[in-house]
Coordinates of C-alpha atoms in Angstrom, one line a residue:
X1 CA 308.3 60.6 147.3
X2 CA 304.8 61.9 148.2
X3 CA 303.5 62.0 151.5
X4 CA 301.1 60.1 152.9
X5 CA 297.9 62.1 153.5
X6 CA 297.2 63.2 156.4
X7 CA 295.0 61.4 159.6
X8 CA 292.1 62.9 161.2
X9 CA 292.5 63.6 164.6
X10 CA 290.3 61.4 166.7
X11 CA 287.9 63.5 168.6
X12 CA 287.4 62.1 172.2
X13 CA 284.6 60.5 173.6
X14 CA 282.0 63.3 175.0
X15 CA 281.9 62.9 178.5
X16 CA 281.4 64.8 181.9
X17 CA 277.4 64.2 182.2
X18 CA 275.5 60.1 182.7
X19 CA 275.2 58.1 180.1
X20 CA 271.3 57.7 178.5
X21 CA 270.2 54.4 180.4
X22 CA 269.1 52.7 177.7
X23 CA 272.6 52.9 175.9
X24 CA 275.2 50.8 176.1
X25 CA 278.2 51.0 178.7
X26 CA 281.8 51.1 177.2
X27 CA 284.2 50.7 179.9
X28 CA 286.9 53.9 179.3
X29 CA 290.2 51.1 179.9
X30 CA 288.8 49.2 176.3
X31 CA 291.7 49.9 173.7
X32 CA 290.7 51.0 170.7
X33 CA 289.5 48.6 167.7
X34 CA 292.0 49.2 165.1
X35 CA 290.2 50.1 161.3
X36 CA 287.9 52.7 160.0
X37 CA 286.3 55.2 162.6
X38 CA 282.3 53.4 163.0
X39 CA 279.9 56.5 161.9
X40 CA 278.2 57.6 164.9
X41 CA 274.8 56.2 166.2
X42 CA 272.4 57.9 168.3
X43 CA 270.7 56.0 171.3
X44 CA 267.4 54.6 170.8
X45 CA 264.4 56.2 173.2
X46 CA 263.5 53.2 175.4
X47 CA 260.6 51.7 174.7
X48 CA 257.2 52.8 176.2
X49 CA 256.1 50.3 179.5
X50 CA 253.0 47.9 178.4
X51 CA 250.3 48.2 180.4
X52 CA 249.8 45.4 182.8
X53 CA 247.5 42.1 181.4
X54 CA 244.4 41.7 183.6
X55 CA 243.5 38.4 183.5
X56 CA 240.7 37.5 180.9
X57 CA 236.8 35.9 182.3
X58 CA 236.2 33.0 181.1
X59 CA 234.9 32.3 177.8
X60 CA 231.5 30.4 177.7
X61 CA 229.4 30.8 180.7
X62 CA 229.0 27.3 182.4
X63 CA 225.8 25.4 181.0
X64 CA 222.6 25.2 181.9
X65 CA 221.3 22.1 183.2
X66 CA 220.1 19.6 180.7
X67 CA 215.9 19.6 179.9
X68 CA 214.3 18.0 177.3
X69 CA 214.9 20.5 174.7
X70 CA 212.5 22.2 172.3
X71 CA 212.2 20.8 168.6
X72 CA 214.5 22.9 165.9
X73 CA 212.6 24.6 163.0
X74 CA 213.7 25.0 160.2
X75 CA 216.0 28.1 160.4
X76 CA 214.2 31.3 157.4
X77 CA 216.7 31.1 154.2
X78 CA 219.5 33.8 154.4
X79 CA 218.3 35.4 151.3
X80 CA 214.8 36.4 151.6
X81 CA 213.0 36.3 148.4
X82 CA 212.7 40.2 146.6
X83 CA 209.7 42.3 147.7
X84 CA 206.2 42.4 145.7
X85 CA 206.5 45.7 142.8
X86 CA 204.1 47.7 144.0
X87 CA 202.7 47.8 140.3
X88 CA 201.8 44.7 140.2
X89 CA 200.0 44.5 143.9
X90 CA 198.3 47.8 142.9
X91 CA 194.3 48.6 143.3
X92 CA 193.2 48.5 139.6
X93 CA 191.9 51.6 137.6
X94 CA 188.1 52.2 137.7
X95 CA 186.7 50.8 134.5
X96 CA 186.2 54.8 133.7
X97 CA 189.3 56.2 134.3
X98 CA 190.3 57.8 131.1
X99 CA 194.4 59.3 130.9
X100 CA 194.1 63.1 130.7
X101 CA 197.8 63.4 130.0
X102 CA 199.4 65.3 127.6
X103 CA 198.2 65.3 124.0
X104 CA 200.1 67.7 122.2
X105 CA 199.2 68.8 119.4
X106 CA 195.8 68.9 119.6
X107 CA 193.9 70.4 116.1
X108 CA 191.4 73.0 116.8
X109 CA 188.0 72.7 114.3
X110 CA 187.2 75.8 112.5
X111 CA 184.0 75.6 113.5
X112 CA 183.4 75.8 116.8
X113 CA 179.9 76.2 116.6
X114 CA 176.6 75.6 115.4
X115 CA 172.4 76.0 114.8
X116 CA 170.9 72.2 114.4
X117 CA 167.8 72.5 114.4
X118 CA 166.2 71.9 118.4
X119 CA 168.4 75.3 118.5
X120 CA 165.9 76.6 115.7
X121 CA 162.7 75.3 116.8
X122 CA 163.8 76.9 120.6
X123 CA 164.0 80.1 118.8
X124 CA 160.5 79.6 117.2
X125 CA 158.5 78.2 119.8
X126 CA 159.4 81.7 121.8
X127 CA 158.3 84.0 119.1
X128 CA 154.8 84.0 120.4
X129 CA 156.2 84.8 123.9
X130 CA 158.2 87.7 122.2
X131 CA 155.1 89.1 120.7
X132 CA 153.9 89.3 123.8
X133 CA 156.2 90.7 125.9
X134 CA 156.8 93.3 123.6
X135 CA 152.7 94.0 123.6
X136 CA 153.5 94.6 127.7
X137 CA 156.6 96.4 126.9
X138 CA 155.3 98.8 124.3
X139 CA 152.0 99.3 127.1
X140 CA 154.8 100.5 129.7
X141 CA 156.9 102.2 127.5
X142 CA 153.3 104.7 127.2
X143 CA 154.2 106.0 130.2
X144 CA 157.7 106.9 129.7
X145 CA 155.7 109.7 126.9
X146 CA 158.8 110.4 124.1
X147 CA 161.1 108.5 125.2
X148 CA 158.7 105.4 125.3
X149 CA 160.7 104.7 122.0
X150 CA 164.1 104.8 123.7
X151 CA 162.5 102.2 126.1
X152 CA 161.3 99.9 123.2
X153 CA 164.7 99.5 121.3
X154 CA 166.6 99.3 124.5
X155 CA 164.2 96.2 126.0
X156 CA 165.2 94.7 122.3
X157 CA 169.5 95.4 123.0
X158 CA 169.3 94.0 126.6
X159 CA 169.7 90.5 124.2
X160 CA 172.8 91.0 124.1
X161 CA 173.9 90.9 128.2
X162 CA 173.0 87.4 127.6
X163 CA 176.7 86.9 125.3
X164 CA 178.8 89.5 127.7
X165 CA 181.0 87.8 130.0
X166 CA 180.5 90.5 133.3
X167 CA 176.4 89.4 133.0
X168 CA 177.1 85.4 132.4
X169 CA 178.9 85.4 135.1
X170 CA 176.3 87.9 137.5
X171 CA 173.5 84.8 136.2
X172 CA 175.5 82.1 137.3
X173 CA 176.1 83.3 141.1
X174 CA 173.0 84.6 141.4
X175 CA 170.4 82.6 139.4
X176 CA 172.0 79.8 139.1
X177 CA 173.9 79.1 142.3
X178 CA 177.0 79.0 140.8
X179 CA 180.8 79.4 142.1
X180 CA 184.5 80.0 140.7
X181 CA 186.3 76.2 142.1
X182 CA 188.9 76.2 144.5
X183 CA 193.0 75.1 143.3
X184 CA 191.2 71.7 144.4
X185 CA 188.6 71.2 142.3
X186 CA 190.2 73.3 139.7
X187 CA 193.2 70.9 139.4
X188 CA 190.4 67.8 138.7
X189 CA 188.3 69.4 136.5
X190 CA 191.2 71.1 133.9
X191 CA 192.3 67.9 133.0
X192 CA 189.2 66.3 132.3
X193 CA 188.1 70.0 130.6
X194 CA 190.9 69.1 128.1
X195 CA 190.5 66.3 127.6
X196 CA 186.7 66.6 125.8
X197 CA 187.5 69.7 124.0
X198 CA 190.8 68.2 122.7
X199 CA 188.7 65.0 121.3
X200 CA 185.8 67.9 120.3
X201 CA 188.0 69.9 118.5
X202 CA 187.1 72.9 120.3
X203 CA 188.8 75.6 121.9
X204 CA 188.2 75.2 125.7
X205 CA 189.6 78.6 126.9
X206 CA 186.6 79.9 125.4
X207 CA 184.9 78.4 128.2
X208 CA 184.5 79.1 132.4
X209 CA 183.8 76.6 134.8
X210 CA 181.7 76.5 137.6
X211 CA 181.1 74.2 140.4
X212 CA 176.9 73.7 142.3
X213 CA 177.0 72.7 146.0
X214 CA 174.6 70.1 145.5
X215 CA 174.3 66.6 146.8
X216 CA 172.7 66.3 143.0
X217 CA 173.8 64.4 140.0
X218 CA 173.4 67.6 138.1
X219 CA 175.7 69.4 135.0
X220 CA 174.4 72.9 133.6
X221 CA 175.6 74.6 130.5
X222 CA 174.9 78.4 130.3
X223 CA 174.4 81.5 128.6
X224 CA 177.3 81.1 125.7
X225 CA 180.7 80.7 128.1
X226 CA 178.8 78.1 131.0
X227 CA 179.9 74.5 132.1
X228 CA 179.2 74.3 135.6
X229 CA 179.4 70.7 137.5
X230 CA 177.5 69.9 140.5
X231 CA 179.8 69.0 143.3
X232 CA 179.0 65.0 144.0
X233 CA 179.7 64.7 140.4
X234 CA 183.1 66.2 140.7
X235 CA 183.4 64.4 144.0
X236 CA 182.4 61.2 143.1
X237 CA 182.2 60.4 139.9
X238 CA 185.8 58.5 138.4
X239 CA 187.0 61.4 135.3
X240 CA 185.8 59.4 133.0
X241 CA 182.2 59.3 133.5
X242 CA 182.9 63.4 134.7
X243 CA 184.3 63.8 131.2
X244 CA 181.0 62.2 129.4
X245 CA 179.3 65.0 131.6
X246 CA 180.7 68.0 130.5
X247 CA 180.7 66.8 126.4
X248 CA 177.0 66.5 127.1
X249 CA 177.7 69.7 128.4
X250 CA 179.3 71.1 125.5
X251 CA 177.4 69.0 123.1
X252 CA 174.5 72.0 124.3
X253 CA 177.0 75.1 123.8
X254 CA 178.0 73.2 120.6
X255 CA 174.5 73.1 119.0
X256 CA 173.7 76.2 120.1
X257 CA 170.7 75.2 122.5
X258 CA 172.6 77.5 125.7
X259 CA 172.4 80.6 123.8
X260 CA 169.2 79.6 122.0
X261 CA 167.6 78.7 125.3
X262 CA 168.7 81.6 127.1
X263 CA 167.7 84.5 124.6
X264 CA 164.0 82.6 123.9
X265 CA 163.7 82.9 127.8
X266 CA 164.7 86.6 128.8
X267 CA 163.1 87.9 126.0
X268 CA 159.6 86.1 126.9
X269 CA 160.2 87.7 130.7
X270 CA 158.0 90.7 130.6
X271 CA 155.3 88.6 129.5
X272 CA 155.6 86.1 131.7
X273 CA 155.7 89.0 134.8
X274 CA 152.3 90.0 133.6
X275 CA 150.6 86.3 133.6
X276 CA 151.0 86.6 137.0
X277 CA 150.4 89.7 137.6
X278 CA 147.1 88.9 135.6
X279 CA 146.9 85.9 137.8
X280 CA 147.5 87.6 141.2
X281 CA 144.5 90.4 140.3
X282 CA 141.6 87.9 138.9
X283 CA 142.9 85.4 141.7
X284 CA 141.9 88.3 144.1
X285 CA 139.1 89.6 142.3
X286 CA 137.3 86.1 141.9
X287 CA 137.9 85.9 146.1
X288 CA 136.2 89.8 146.2
X289 CA 133.2 88.2 143.7
X290 CA 132.8 85.3 146.1
X291 CA 131.4 88.0 149.2
X292 CA 128.2 88.4 147.1
X293 CA 127.0 84.9 146.7
X294 CA 126.4 83.1 143.4
X295 CA 125.1 86.8 141.3
X296 CA 128.9 87.8 142.1
X297 CA 130.1 84.6 140.9
X298 CA 128.3 85.4 137.4
X299 CA 130.0 88.6 136.9
X300 CA 132.8 87.8 137.5
X301 CA 132.9 85.3 135.1
X302 CA 130.9 87.0 132.6
X303 CA 133.2 90.3 133.2
X304 CA 136.3 87.8 132.3
X305 CA 135.1 85.6 129.6
X306 CA 134.3 89.4 127.4
X307 CA 138.0 90.4 128.0
X308 CA 139.5 86.6 127.3
X309 CA 137.8 86.9 124.3
X310 CA 138.2 90.2 123.2
X311 CA 141.7 89.2 123.4
X312 CA 141.8 86.4 121.7
X313 CA 139.7 88.0 118.6
X314 CA 141.5 90.8 119.0
X315 CA 145.4 88.9 118.6
X316 CA 144.3 86.8 116.3
X317 CA 144.6 84.3 118.5
X318 CA 147.8 84.2 119.5
X319 CA 146.8 83.7 123.4
X320 CA 145.8 80.2 122.6
X321 CA 149.2 79.2 121.3
X322 CA 151.1 80.1 124.5
X323 CA 148.3 77.9 126.2
X324 CA 150.7 74.3 124.3
X325 CA 154.0 76.4 124.3
X326 CA 155.2 75.3 127.6
X327 CA 154.5 71.2 126.3
X328 CA 156.1 72.6 123.0
X329 CA 159.0 73.8 123.9
X330 CA 159.4 70.5 126.7
X331 CA 159.3 68.6 123.4
X332 CA 162.6 70.6 121.9
X333 CA 164.1 70.6 125.2
X334 CA 164.2 66.9 124.7
X335 CA 165.1 66.2 122.0
X336 CA 168.1 69.2 122.8
X337 CA 169.0 66.0 125.2
X338 CA 169.2 63.4 123.1
X339 CA 171.6 65.4 120.8
X340 CA 174.0 66.5 123.7
X341 CA 173.6 62.3 124.5
X342 CA 175.2 61.7 120.5
X343 CA 177.9 64.9 120.9
X344 CA 179.4 63.0 124.4
X345 CA 179.1 59.7 122.8
X346 CA 180.6 60.3 119.5
X347 CA 183.6 61.5 121.5
X348 CA 184.1 57.9 123.0
X349 CA 182.2 58.2 126.8
X350 CA 179.0 56.5 125.9
X351 CA 180.0 53.6 127.9
X352 CA 180.5 56.3 130.4
X353 CA 177.5 58.3 130.1
X354 CA 175.4 55.3 130.1
X355 CA 176.2 54.5 134.2
X356 CA 175.6 58.7 135.0
X357 CA 172.4 57.6 133.6
X358 CA 171.8 54.7 135.6
X359 CA 173.2 56.2 139.2
X360 CA 171.0 59.1 137.7
X361 CA 168.2 57.3 137.4
X362 CA 168.6 55.7 140.8
X363 CA 168.5 59.1 142.1
X364 CA 165.6 60.3 141.2
X365 CA 163.7 56.6 142.2
X366 CA 164.9 57.7 145.1
X367 CA 164.2 60.7 145.6
X368 CA 160.5 60.2 144.2
X369 CA 160.0 57.6 147.1
X370 CA 160.7 59.8 149.4
X371 CA 158.7 62.8 148.6
X372 CA 156.0 59.9 148.0
X373 CA 155.8 58.6 151.3
X374 CA 156.5 61.8 152.6
X375 CA 153.5 62.4 151.4
X376 CA 151.7 60.1 151.5
X377 CA 149.8 59.8 148.6
X378 CA 147.7 57.1 146.9
X379 CA 148.9 55.0 143.9
X380 CA 146.0 57.4 141.7
X381 CA 147.8 60.8 142.3
X382 CA 150.9 59.1 142.0
X383 CA 149.9 57.9 138.5
X384 CA 148.4 61.1 137.6
X385 CA 151.6 62.9 138.5
X386 CA 153.8 61.0 137.0
X387 CA 151.5 61.4 133.5
X388 CA 151.9 65.5 133.8
X389 CA 155.1 65.5 134.7
X390 CA 156.8 63.4 131.3
X391 CA 154.2 65.7 129.4
X392 CA 156.5 69.0 131.1
X393 CA 160.0 67.3 131.7
X394 CA 162.9 69.2 129.8
X395 CA 164.5 65.7 130.2
X396 CA 163.7 62.3 128.4
X397 CA 163.3 59.4 130.6
X398 CA 166.6 56.9 131.0
X399 CA 165.2 54.6 129.2
X400 CA 164.7 57.0 126.4
X401 CA 167.8 58.5 127.0
X402 CA 170.0 54.3 126.9
X403 CA 168.4 53.5 123.9
X404 CA 169.2 55.9 121.7
X405 CA 173.0 55.2 123.1
X406 CA 172.4 51.3 121.6
X407 CA 174.6 52.4 118.4
X408 CA 177.5 53.3 120.4
X409 CA 177.3 50.9 123.1
X410 CA 177.5 48.3 120.7
X411 CA 181.2 47.0 119.8
X412 CA 182.6 47.8 116.5
X413 CA 182.7 44.8 113.7

């Protein structure tokens, strides 16, 4: 017969301390309830006391006295319309503005330069000046004795300095009054120059960009690698018109006008200096002869005429050609300007170049009126000055240049 499992002893309730204030008080004399023993549940912590409730304020303020109410305007819509597109309201670009973004691959022509008819004509017209300069250098070389031949050879070889980069920089800085562009000016010039040279198929890095501080609209192509623009053209022209000006100067370089003109001027320099000295000495002797009344003037005239006649006969009439050289060189210069205009127009800058010519014409008219007003000249003197300047001008007039651009300004059919 099996024994029942022993019943675990009952543990007495803890006594001794006062019970938790939140626990239920069980009387000690209550008889135990028969049945299985319930697990011990720890007493719950008392809730924290709630803060006192203050009385609330009045929900609505007392109404103001009633009176005539203002008219009720319609309220704005809850959702505002979208803001206008900045691209749609932006100021449209100038009509002569061109896009100078990167083109990618650029075709560079194998023939970067050539010598056209005007360049050859300039060299031929400078030949008499060159011969006169050679005579002057030969006379000066007699002073050096046996080294005279070396002096002549050194002068003949000095023409190569025209294409020497440091010499070009010195000429640009001291003779033409040019300077290197600032970083801001270079940021404006270089994109335009890349666009011009890309259209022409020319290596743009072979040239140097210079700036002249001037308030006139002008540009210059000098020596073999110099392209200069004025600060007025840089800051006041749209980039399309600035590109037209630079394309015109590139036409002078491509056609050989710049180097041929500078080379002829360089070899004519000794003759020019000798001519100025001769004029100064002749003028001094003339003033001295006037002190001896009419007889002195007649004697001076006979001496000067005899020397001139002997010189002309000895040099086979070459000095007579020198009298017409300025007019012939001016005519060749005008022809070279028209060729440079055609070069710029062929690159697509004909409308921009026409606008530049219009601004240049207006600027020249304003300067001429200001000069005549300051001098107080009459109508006859004005006509005489205009005729003389037209014969010796190296640039054609505005109407002639615009006439030669008409074939590029007409719309394509």
